[in-house]
Amino acid sequence: MADCIVAEMLAASPLFQGCSVPEGAFTVSRYRAGQVVHDTPKGVPSVGAVAAGRIDVYSVAVDGRDVWLNSLYTGECFGIYNLVAASDLETVLCCGEDTVICYIDKVTLRRWMETDQKLAFQYAALCNAKLQFLIKRIEQLTTQTCCGKIAAYLLAHRSADGQVKSSCSRDGLARQLGISRAALFRGLSSLQAAGVIAAQSEGFVITDSDGLEQILYSSAK
């Protein structure tokens, strides 16, 4: 069972896809929705790769608020930024739903990378892409309107059919986005009036993804 889970993760992973995996390199752990995870399971510095579920990544602001940065899905990794430079990152990783993670300890990964040029190149490409994403995300967080912040959240959490299930209360979502509860409700109402989202019993559905993306980009200018 564990081998099948690892195989499915590898097939979806931009980092590990197509590489020859050392035998027994990965261990599998399961977490419940709401649990906080990290890159040192049992005290061992590791890289985690999502095999199923979702991990929400937050940054802790100076006033103590959790600001949502990104969500990780099947094949995506955490713990890669300090693979070489051993330093702690000021982020919080929380399971947005029941989640399965494949862990590989960083010593094993570094040794594997030394002998696998493809893995080393994919690691460099992934870090490059993540750096570009974080630069854009910083721009969005510092310049966006409330509608823009909400649009970014909805687009990042949508399923293939445009559904966005609520993983927390409205108060919780407002805290994540760094806006007031009143601003959140005004923003949601504005997006519904614009016809780009519609409310549902368990969250929202994006009815016009192009329109929602346009609102996002316009708010960041």
Coordinates of N, CA and C in Angstrom, one line a residue:
M1 N 0.8 -1.2 0.0 CA 0.0 0.0 0.0 C 0.9 1.3 0.0
A2 N 1.9 1.3 0.9 CA 2.8 2.4 1.0 C 3.5 2.6 -0.4
D3 N 3.9 1.6 -1.0 CA 4.6 1.7 -2.3 C 3.7 2.3 -3.3
C4 N 2.5 2.0 -3.3 CA 1.5 2.5 -4.3 C 1.3 4.0 -4.0
I5 N 1.3 4.4 -2.8 CA 1.1 5.8 -2.4 C 2.3 6.6 -2.9
V6 N 3.5 6.1 -2.6 CA 4.8 6.8 -3.1 C 4.8 6.8 -4.6
A7 N 4.4 5.8 -5.3 CA 4.5 5.8 -6.7 C 3.5 6.8 -7.3
E8 N 2.4 7.0 -6.8 CA 1.4 8.0 -7.2 C 1.9 9.4 -7.0
M9 N 2.6 9.6 -5.8 CA 3.2 10.9 -5.5 C 4.3 11.2 -6.5
L10 N 5.2 10.3 -6.8 CA 6.3 10.5 -7.7 C 5.8 10.8 -9.1
A11 N 4.8 10.2 -9.5 CA 4.3 10.5 -10.9 C 3.7 11.9 -11.0
A12 N 3.3 12.5 -9.9 CA 2.7 13.8 -10.0 C 3.7 14.9 -9.5
S13 N 4.9 14.5 -9.1 CA 5.8 15.5 -8.5 C 6.8 16.2 -9.5
P14 N 6.8 17.5 -9.6 CA 7.7 18.2 -10.5 C 9.2 18.0 -10.0
L15 N 9.4 17.6 -8.8 CA 10.7 17.4 -8.3 C 11.2 16.0 -8.6
F16 N 10.4 15.0 -8.3 CA 10.9 13.6 -8.3 C 10.5 12.9 -9.6
Q17 N 9.6 13.4 -10.4 CA 9.1 12.7 -11.6 C 10.2 12.3 -12.5
G18 N 10.2 11.0 -12.9 CA 11.1 10.4 -13.9 C 12.5 10.1 -13.3
C19 N 12.7 10.2 -12.0 CA 14.0 10.0 -11.4 C 14.0 8.5 -10.8
S20 N 15.2 7.9 -10.7 CA 15.4 6.6 -10.1 C 15.5 6.7 -8.6
V21 N 14.4 6.3 -7.9 CA 14.3 6.5 -6.5 C 15.1 5.4 -5.7
P22 N 16.0 5.8 -4.8 CA 16.6 4.8 -3.9 C 15.6 4.0 -3.2
E23 N 15.9 2.7 -3.0 CA 14.9 1.9 -2.3 C 14.8 2.3 -0.9
G24 N 13.5 2.4 -0.4 CA 13.2 2.7 0.9 C 13.5 4.2 1.3
A25 N 13.6 5.0 0.3 CA 13.9 6.4 0.6 C 12.8 7.2 1.3
F26 N 11.5 6.8 1.0 CA 10.4 7.5 1.5 C 9.6 6.7 2.6
T27 N 9.1 7.5 3.5 CA 8.2 7.0 4.5 C 6.8 7.7 4.4
V28 N 5.8 7.1 4.8 CA 4.4 7.6 4.6 C 3.8 7.9 5.9
S29 N 3.2 9.1 6.0 CA 2.5 9.6 7.3 C 1.2 10.1 6.9
R30 N 0.2 9.9 7.8 CA -1.2 10.4 7.6 C -1.5 11.4 8.6
Y31 N -2.3 12.5 8.2 CA -2.7 13.5 9.1 C -4.1 13.9 8.9
R32 N -4.8 14.3 10.0 CA -6.2 14.8 9.9 C -6.3 16.2 9.5
A33 N -7.4 16.6 9.0 CA -7.6 18.0 8.7 C -7.4 18.9 9.9
G34 N -6.7 20.0 9.8 CA -6.5 20.9 10.9 C -5.2 20.7 11.6
Q35 N -4.5 19.5 11.4 CA -3.3 19.3 12.0 C -2.1 20.1 11.4
V36 N -1.2 20.5 12.2 CA 0.0 21.3 11.8 C 1.1 20.3 11.5
V37 N 1.7 20.4 10.3 CA 2.8 19.5 10.0 C 4.1 20.3 9.8
H38 N 5.2 19.7 9.7 CA 6.5 20.4 9.6 C 7.5 19.5 8.8
D39 N 8.7 20.0 8.7 CA 9.7 19.3 7.9 C 10.7 18.6 8.8
T40 N 10.3 18.3 10.1 CA 11.2 17.6 11.0 C 10.4 16.5 11.7
P41 N 9.8 15.5 10.9 CA 9.0 14.5 11.6 C 10.0 13.6 12.5
K42 N 9.6 13.4 13.7 CA 10.4 12.7 14.7 C 11.8 13.3 14.9
G43 N 11.9 14.6 14.6 CA 13.1 15.3 14.8 C 14.1 15.2 13.7
V44 N 13.7 14.5 12.6 CA 14.6 14.3 11.4 C 14.4 15.3 10.3
P45 N 15.3 16.2 10.0 CA 15.1 17.2 8.9 C 14.7 16.5 7.6
S46 N 13.6 16.8 7.0 CA 13.1 16.1 5.9 C 12.4 17.0 4.9
V47 N 12.2 16.5 3.7 CA 11.4 17.1 2.7 C 10.1 16.3 2.6
G48 N 9.0 17.0 2.7 CA 7.7 16.3 2.6 C 7.0 16.5 1.2
A49 N 6.4 15.5 0.7 CA 5.7 15.6 -0.6 C 4.3 15.2 -0.4
V50 N 3.3 16.0 -0.8 CA 1.9 15.6 -0.6 C 1.5 14.5 -1.5
A51 N 1.0 13.4 -0.9 CA 0.5 12.3 -1.7 C -1.0 12.3 -2.0
A52 N -1.7 13.0 -1.0 CA -3.1 13.1 -1.1 C -3.5 14.2 -0.1
G53 N -4.6 15.0 -0.5 CA -5.1 16.0 0.4 C -4.6 17.4 0.0
R54 N -4.5 18.3 1.0 CA -4.0 19.6 0.8 C -3.4 20.2 2.1
I55 N -2.3 20.9 1.9 CA -1.6 21.6 2.9 C -1.6 23.1 2.6
D56 N -2.1 23.9 3.6 CA -2.2 25.3 3.4 C -0.9 25.9 4.1
V57 N -0.3 26.9 3.4 CA 1.0 27.5 3.9 C 0.7 28.9 4.4
Y58 N 1.1 29.2 5.6 CA 0.8 30.5 6.1 C 2.1 31.2 6.6
S59 N 2.2 32.5 6.5 CA 3.3 33.2 7.1 C 2.7 33.9 8.3
V60 N 3.6 34.1 9.3 CA 3.1 34.7 10.6 C 3.5 36.2 10.5
A61 N 2.6 37.1 10.5 CA 2.8 38.5 10.5 C 3.4 39.0 11.8
V62 N 3.9 40.2 11.9 CA 4.5 40.8 13.1 C 3.5 40.9 14.2
D63 N 2.2 41.1 13.8 CA 1.1 41.3 14.8 C 0.5 39.9 15.2
G64 N 1.1 38.8 14.8 CA 0.7 37.5 15.1 C -0.4 36.9 14.2
R65 N -0.8 37.6 13.2 CA -1.8 37.1 12.3 C -1.2 36.0 11.4
D66 N -2.0 35.0 11.0 CA -1.6 34.0 10.0 C -2.0 34.6 8.6
V67 N -1.1 34.7 7.7 CA -1.4 35.2 6.4 C -1.2 34.1 5.4
W68 N -2.3 33.7 4.7 CA -2.2 32.6 3.8 C -1.3 32.9 2.6
L69 N -0.4 32.0 2.3 CA 0.6 32.2 1.1 C 0.2 31.4 0.0
N70 N -0.1 30.1 0.2 CA -0.2 29.1 -0.9 C -0.8 27.9 -0.3
S71 N -1.2 27.0 -1.2 CA -1.7 25.7 -0.9 C -1.0 24.6 -1.7
L72 N -0.6 23.5 -1.1 CA 0.1 22.5 -1.7 C -0.8 21.2 -2.0
Y73 N -0.7 20.7 -3.2 CA -1.5 19.5 -3.5 C -0.7 18.4 -3.9
T74 N -1.3 17.3 -4.4 CA -0.5 16.1 -4.7 C 0.7 16.3 -5.6
G75 N 1.8 15.8 -5.1 CA 3.1 16.0 -5.8 C 3.9 17.2 -5.4
E76 N 3.3 18.1 -4.7 CA 4.0 19.3 -4.3 C 4.8 19.1 -3.0
C77 N 5.9 19.8 -2.8 CA 6.8 19.6 -1.7 C 6.9 20.8 -0.8
F78 N 7.3 20.5 0.5 CA 7.7 21.5 1.4 C 9.0 21.1 2.1
G79 N 9.7 22.1 2.6 CA 11.0 21.7 3.2 C 12.2 21.8 2.3
I80 N 12.0 22.2 1.0 CA 13.0 22.2 0.0 C 13.9 23.5 0.1
Y81 N 13.4 24.6 0.6 CA 14.1 25.8 0.6 C 15.4 25.8 1.5
N82 N 15.3 25.1 2.5 CA 16.5 25.0 3.4 C 17.1 23.6 3.3
L83 N 17.1 23.0 2.1 CA 17.7 21.7 1.9 C 19.2 21.8 2.1
V84 N 19.8 22.9 1.6 CA 21.3 23.1 1.8 C 21.6 24.0 2.9
A85 N 21.0 25.1 3.0 CA 21.2 26.1 4.1 C 20.3 25.7 5.3
A86 N 20.8 25.2 6.3 CA 20.0 24.7 7.4 C 19.5 25.8 8.3
S87 N 18.4 26.4 7.9 CA 17.8 27.4 8.7 C 16.3 27.2 8.7
D88 N 15.6 27.7 9.8 CA 14.2 27.5 10.0 C 13.5 28.6 9.2
L89 N 12.3 28.2 8.6 CA 11.5 29.2 7.9 C 10.3 29.5 8.7
E90 N 10.0 30.8 8.7 CA 8.9 31.3 9.5 C 7.5 31.1 8.8
T91 N 7.2 29.9 8.6 CA 5.9 29.5 8.0 C 5.2 28.5 8.8
V92 N 3.9 28.4 8.7 CA 3.1 27.4 9.3 C 2.4 26.6 8.3
L93 N 2.5 25.2 8.4 CA 1.9 24.3 7.4 C 0.7 23.6 8.1
C94 N -0.5 23.8 7.6 CA -1.7 23.2 8.2 C -2.5 22.4 7.2
C95 N -2.9 21.2 7.6 CA -3.7 20.3 6.6 C -5.1 20.9 6.4
G96 N -5.4 21.3 5.2 CA -6.7 21.8 4.9 C -7.7 20.7 4.8
E97 N -7.3 19.5 4.7 CA -8.2 18.3 4.7 C -7.3 17.1 5.1
D98 N -7.9 15.9 5.3 CA -7.1 14.8 5.6 C -6.0 14.6 4.5
T99 N -4.8 14.4 5.0 CA -3.7 14.5 4.1 C -2.7 13.4 4.3
V100 N -2.1 12.9 3.2 CA -1.0 11.9 3.3 C 0.3 12.5 2.8
I101 N 1.3 12.3 3.5 CA 2.6 12.9 3.1 C 3.7 11.8 3.0
C102 N 4.5 11.9 2.0 CA 5.7 11.1 1.8 C 6.9 11.9 2.2
Y103 N 7.6 11.4 3.2 CA 8.8 12.1 3.7 C 10.1 11.4 3.2
I104 N 11.1 12.2 2.9 CA 12.5 11.7 2.6 C 13.4 12.6 3.4
D105 N 14.3 12.0 4.2 CA 15.2 12.8 5.0 C 16.2 13.6 4.1
K106 N 16.6 14.7 4.6 CA 17.4 15.6 3.7 C 18.8 15.1 3.4
V107 N 19.4 14.4 4.3 CA 20.7 13.8 4.0 C 20.6 12.8 2.8
T108 N 19.6 11.9 2.9 CA 19.4 11.0 1.8 C 19.1 11.7 0.5
L109 N 18.3 12.8 0.5 CA 17.9 13.5 -0.7 C 19.2 14.2 -1.3
R110 N 20.0 14.8 -0.4 CA 21.2 15.5 -0.9 C 22.2 14.5 -1.6
R111 N 22.3 13.3 -1.0 CA 23.2 12.3 -1.6 C 22.6 11.8 -2.9
W112 N 21.3 11.6 -2.9 CA 20.6 11.2 -4.2 C 20.8 12.3 -5.3
M113 N 20.7 13.5 -4.9 CA 20.9 14.6 -5.9 C 22.3 14.7 -6.4
E114 N 23.3 14.3 -5.6 CA 24.7 14.3 -6.1 C 25.0 13.3 -7.2
T115 N 24.1 12.2 -7.2 CA 24.4 11.2 -8.2 C 23.3 11.2 -9.3
D116 N 22.3 12.1 -9.3 CA 21.3 12.1 -10.3 C 21.1 13.5 -10.8
Q117 N 21.7 13.7 -12.0 CA 21.7 15.1 -12.6 C 20.3 15.6 -12.9
K118 N 19.4 14.7 -13.3 CA 18.0 15.1 -13.6 C 17.3 15.6 -12.3
L119 N 17.5 14.9 -11.2 CA 16.9 15.4 -10.0 C 17.5 16.7 -9.6
A120 N 18.8 16.9 -9.7 CA 19.4 18.2 -9.4 C 18.8 19.3 -10.2
F121 N 18.7 19.1 -11.5 CA 18.1 20.1 -12.5 C 16.7 20.4 -12.1
Q122 N 15.9 19.4 -11.8 CA 14.5 19.6 -11.5 C 14.4 20.3 -10.1
Y123 N 15.3 20.1 -9.2 CA 15.3 20.9 -8.0 C 15.6 22.3 -8.3
A124 N 16.5 22.6 -9.1 CA 16.9 24.0 -9.5 C 15.7 24.7 -10.2
A125 N 15.0 24.0 -11.1 CA 13.9 24.5 -11.8 C 12.7 24.8 -10.8
L126 N 12.5 23.9 -9.9 CA 11.4 24.1 -8.9 C 11.7 25.3 -8.0
C127 N 12.9 25.4 -7.5 CA 13.3 26.6 -6.7 C 13.1 27.9 -7.5
N128 N 13.5 27.9 -8.8 CA 13.3 29.0 -9.6 C 11.8 29.4 -9.7
A129 N 11.0 28.4 -10.0 CA 9.6 28.7 -10.1 C 9.0 29.2 -8.8
K130 N 9.4 28.6 -7.7 CA 8.9 29.0 -6.4 C 9.3 30.4 -6.0
L131 N 10.5 30.8 -6.4 CA 11.0 32.1 -6.1 C 10.2 33.1 -6.9
Q132 N 9.9 32.8 -8.2 CA 9.0 33.7 -9.0 C 7.6 33.8 -8.4
F133 N 7.1 32.7 -7.9 CA 5.8 32.7 -7.3 C 5.8 33.6 -6.1
L134 N 6.8 33.4 -5.2 CA 6.8 34.2 -4.0 C 6.9 35.7 -4.2
I135 N 7.7 36.1 -5.2 CA 7.8 37.5 -5.6 C 6.5 38.1 -6.0
K136 N 5.8 37.3 -6.8 CA 4.4 37.7 -7.2 C 3.5 37.8 -6.0
R137 N 3.6 36.8 -5.1 CA 2.7 36.7 -4.0 C 2.9 37.9 -3.1
I138 N 4.2 38.3 -2.9 CA 4.5 39.4 -2.0 C 3.9 40.7 -2.6
E139 N 4.0 40.8 -4.0 CA 3.4 42.0 -4.6 C 1.9 42.0 -4.4
Q140 N 1.2 40.8 -4.5 CA -0.2 40.7 -4.3 C -0.6 41.1 -2.9
L141 N 0.1 40.6 -1.9 CA -0.2 40.9 -0.5 C 0.0 42.3 -0.1
T142 N 0.9 43.0 -0.8 CA 1.2 44.4 -0.4 C 0.4 45.4 -1.2
T143 N -0.2 45.0 -2.4 CA -0.9 46.0 -3.2 C -2.3 45.7 -3.5
Q144 N -2.8 44.5 -3.2 CA -4.1 44.1 -3.5 C -5.2 44.8 -2.8
T145 N -6.3 44.9 -3.4 CA -7.6 45.3 -2.8 C -8.1 44.1 -2.1
C146 N -9.2 44.3 -1.3 CA -9.8 43.2 -0.6 C -10.3 42.2 -1.6
C147 N -10.9 42.7 -2.7 CA -11.5 41.7 -3.7 C -10.3 40.9 -4.3
G148 N -9.2 41.6 -4.5 CA -8.0 40.9 -5.1 C -7.5 39.8 -4.2
K149 N -7.5 40.0 -2.9 CA -7.0 39.0 -1.9 C -8.0 37.8 -1.9
I150 N -9.3 38.1 -2.0 CA -10.3 37.1 -2.0 C -10.2 36.3 -3.3
A151 N -10.0 37.0 -4.4 CA -9.9 36.3 -5.7 C -8.7 35.4 -5.7
A152 N -7.6 35.8 -5.2 CA -6.4 35.0 -5.1 C -6.6 33.7 -4.3
Y153 N -7.3 33.9 -3.2 CA -7.6 32.7 -2.3 C -8.5 31.7 -3.1
L154 N -9.6 32.2 -3.7 CA -10.5 31.4 -4.4 C -9.9 30.6 -5.5
L155 N -9.1 31.3 -6.3 CA -8.4 30.7 -7.4 C -7.4 29.6 -7.0
A156 N -6.8 29.9 -5.9 CA -5.8 28.9 -5.4 C -6.4 27.6 -4.8
H157 N -7.7 27.8 -4.3 CA -8.3 26.7 -3.6 C -9.4 26.0 -4.4
R158 N -9.5 26.4 -5.7 CA -10.6 25.8 -6.5 C -10.2 24.3 -6.9
S159 N -11.3 23.6 -7.1 CA -11.1 22.2 -7.6 C -11.2 22.3 -9.2
A160 N -11.1 21.1 -9.8 CA -11.1 21.1 -11.3 C -12.4 21.7 -11.8
D161 N -13.5 21.5 -11.1 CA -14.8 22.0 -11.6 C -15.2 23.4 -11.0
G162 N -14.2 24.1 -10.4 CA -14.4 25.4 -9.9 C -15.0 25.5 -8.5
Q163 N -15.2 24.4 -7.8 CA -15.7 24.4 -6.5 C -14.6 24.9 -5.5
V164 N -15.1 25.7 -4.5 CA -14.2 26.1 -3.4 C -14.9 25.8 -2.1
K165 N -14.5 24.7 -1.5 CA -15.1 24.3 -0.2 C -14.5 25.1 1.0
S166 N -15.4 25.6 1.9 CA -14.9 26.3 3.0 C -14.2 25.4 4.0
S167 N -12.9 25.8 4.3 CA -12.1 25.0 5.3 C -12.1 25.7 6.6
C168 N -12.7 26.8 6.8 CA -12.8 27.6 8.0 C -14.0 28.5 8.0
S169 N -14.2 29.2 9.1 CA -15.3 30.1 9.3 C -14.9 31.4 8.5
R170 N -15.9 32.2 8.3 CA -15.7 33.5 7.6 C -14.7 34.4 8.5
D171 N -14.8 34.3 9.8 CA -13.9 35.0 10.6 C -12.5 34.5 10.4
G172 N -12.3 33.2 10.3 CA -11.0 32.6 10.1 C -10.5 33.0 8.7
L173 N -11.3 33.0 7.7 CA -10.9 33.4 6.4 C -10.4 34.9 6.4
A174 N -11.2 35.7 7.0 CA -10.8 37.1 7.1 C -9.4 37.3 7.7
R175 N -9.1 36.5 8.8 CA -7.8 36.6 9.5 C -6.7 36.1 8.6
Q176 N -7.0 35.0 7.8 CA -6.0 34.5 6.9 C -5.6 35.6 5.8
L177 N -6.6 36.3 5.3 CA -6.4 37.2 4.3 C -5.9 38.6 4.8
G178 N -5.9 38.8 6.1 CA -5.5 40.0 6.6 C -6.4 41.2 6.4
I179 N -7.8 40.9 6.4 CA -8.8 41.9 6.2 C -9.8 41.8 7.3
S180 N -10.7 42.8 7.4 CA -11.7 42.7 8.4 C -12.9 41.8 7.9
R181 N -13.7 41.4 8.9 CA -14.8 40.5 8.5 C -15.8 41.3 7.6
A182 N -16.0 42.6 7.9 CA -16.9 43.4 7.1 C -16.3 43.5 5.7
A183 N -15.0 43.7 5.6 CA -14.4 43.8 4.2 C -14.5 42.5 3.4
L184 N -14.4 41.4 4.2 CA -14.6 40.1 3.5 C -16.0 40.0 2.9
F185 N -17.0 40.3 3.7 CA -18.4 40.2 3.2 C -18.6 41.2 2.0
R186 N -18.1 42.4 2.1 CA -18.3 43.3 1.0 C -17.6 42.8 -0.2
G187 N -16.4 42.2 -0.1 CA -15.7 41.7 -1.2 C -16.4 40.5 -1.9
L188 N -16.9 39.6 -1.0 CA -17.6 38.5 -1.6 C -18.9 38.9 -2.3
S189 N -19.6 39.9 -1.7 CA -20.8 40.4 -2.3 C -20.5 41.1 -3.7
S190 N -19.4 41.8 -3.7 CA -19.0 42.4 -5.0 C -18.6 41.4 -6.1
L191 N -17.9 40.3 -5.7 CA -17.6 39.3 -6.7 C -18.8 38.6 -7.1
Q192 N -19.8 38.3 -6.2 CA -21.0 37.7 -6.7 C -21.8 38.6 -7.6
A193 N -21.9 39.9 -7.3 CA -22.6 40.9 -8.1 C -21.9 41.0 -9.5
A194 N -20.6 40.8 -9.6 CA -19.9 40.8 -10.8 C -20.1 39.5 -11.7
G195 N -20.7 38.5 -11.0 CA -21.0 37.3 -11.7 C -19.9 36.3 -11.9
V196 N -18.8 36.5 -11.1 CA -17.6 35.6 -11.2 C -17.6 34.5 -10.2
I197 N -18.4 34.6 -9.1 CA -18.6 33.5 -8.2 C -20.0 33.4 -7.8
A198 N -20.4 32.3 -7.2 CA -21.8 32.1 -6.7 C -21.6 31.3 -5.3
A199 N -22.5 31.7 -4.4 CA -22.4 31.1 -3.1 C -23.1 29.7 -3.1
Q200 N -22.6 28.7 -2.3 CA -23.2 27.4 -2.2 C -23.2 27.1 -0.7
S201 N -23.9 26.0 -0.4 CA -24.0 25.6 1.0 C -22.7 25.3 1.7
E202 N -21.7 24.7 0.9 CA -20.4 24.4 1.5 C -19.3 25.3 1.0
G203 N -19.6 26.4 0.5 CA -18.6 27.3 0.0 C -19.0 28.2 -1.2
F204 N -18.2 28.1 -2.2 CA -18.5 28.9 -3.4 C -18.1 28.1 -4.7
V205 N -18.6 28.5 -5.8 CA -18.2 28.0 -7.1 C -17.8 29.2 -8.0
I206 N -16.7 29.0 -8.7 CA -16.2 30.0 -9.6 C -17.0 29.9 -10.9
T207 N -17.8 30.9 -11.3 CA -18.6 30.8 -12.5 C -17.9 31.4 -13.7
D208 N -16.9 32.3 -13.4 CA -16.2 32.9 -14.5 C -14.7 33.1 -14.1
S209 N -13.9 32.0 -14.3 CA -12.5 32.0 -13.9 C -11.7 33.1 -14.5
D210 N -12.0 33.4 -15.8 CA -11.2 34.5 -16.5 C -11.5 35.8 -15.9
G211 N -12.8 36.0 -15.6 CA -13.2 37.3 -15.0 C -12.6 37.5 -13.6
L212 N -12.5 36.4 -12.8 CA -12.0 36.4 -11.5 C -10.5 36.7 -11.6
E213 N -9.8 36.1 -12.5 CA -8.4 36.3 -12.7 C -8.1 37.7 -13.1
Q214 N -9.0 38.3 -13.9 CA -8.8 39.7 -14.3 C -8.9 40.6 -13.1
I215 N -9.9 40.3 -12.2 CA -10.0 41.1 -11.0 C -8.7 41.0 -10.1
L216 N -8.2 39.8 -10.1 CA -6.9 39.6 -9.3 C -5.8 40.4 -9.9
Y217 N -5.6 40.4 -11.2 CA -4.5 41.1 -11.8 C -4.7 42.6 -11.7
S218 N -5.9 43.0 -11.9 CA -6.2 44.4 -11.9 C -5.9 45.0 -10.5
S219 N -6.2 44.2 -9.4 CA -6.0 44.7 -8.1 C -4.6 44.8 -7.7
A220 N -3.7 44.1 -8.4 CA -2.3 44.1 -8.0 C -1.5 45.2 -8.8
K221 N -2.2 46.0 -9.6 CA -1.4 47.0 -10.4 C -1.2 48.2 -9.6

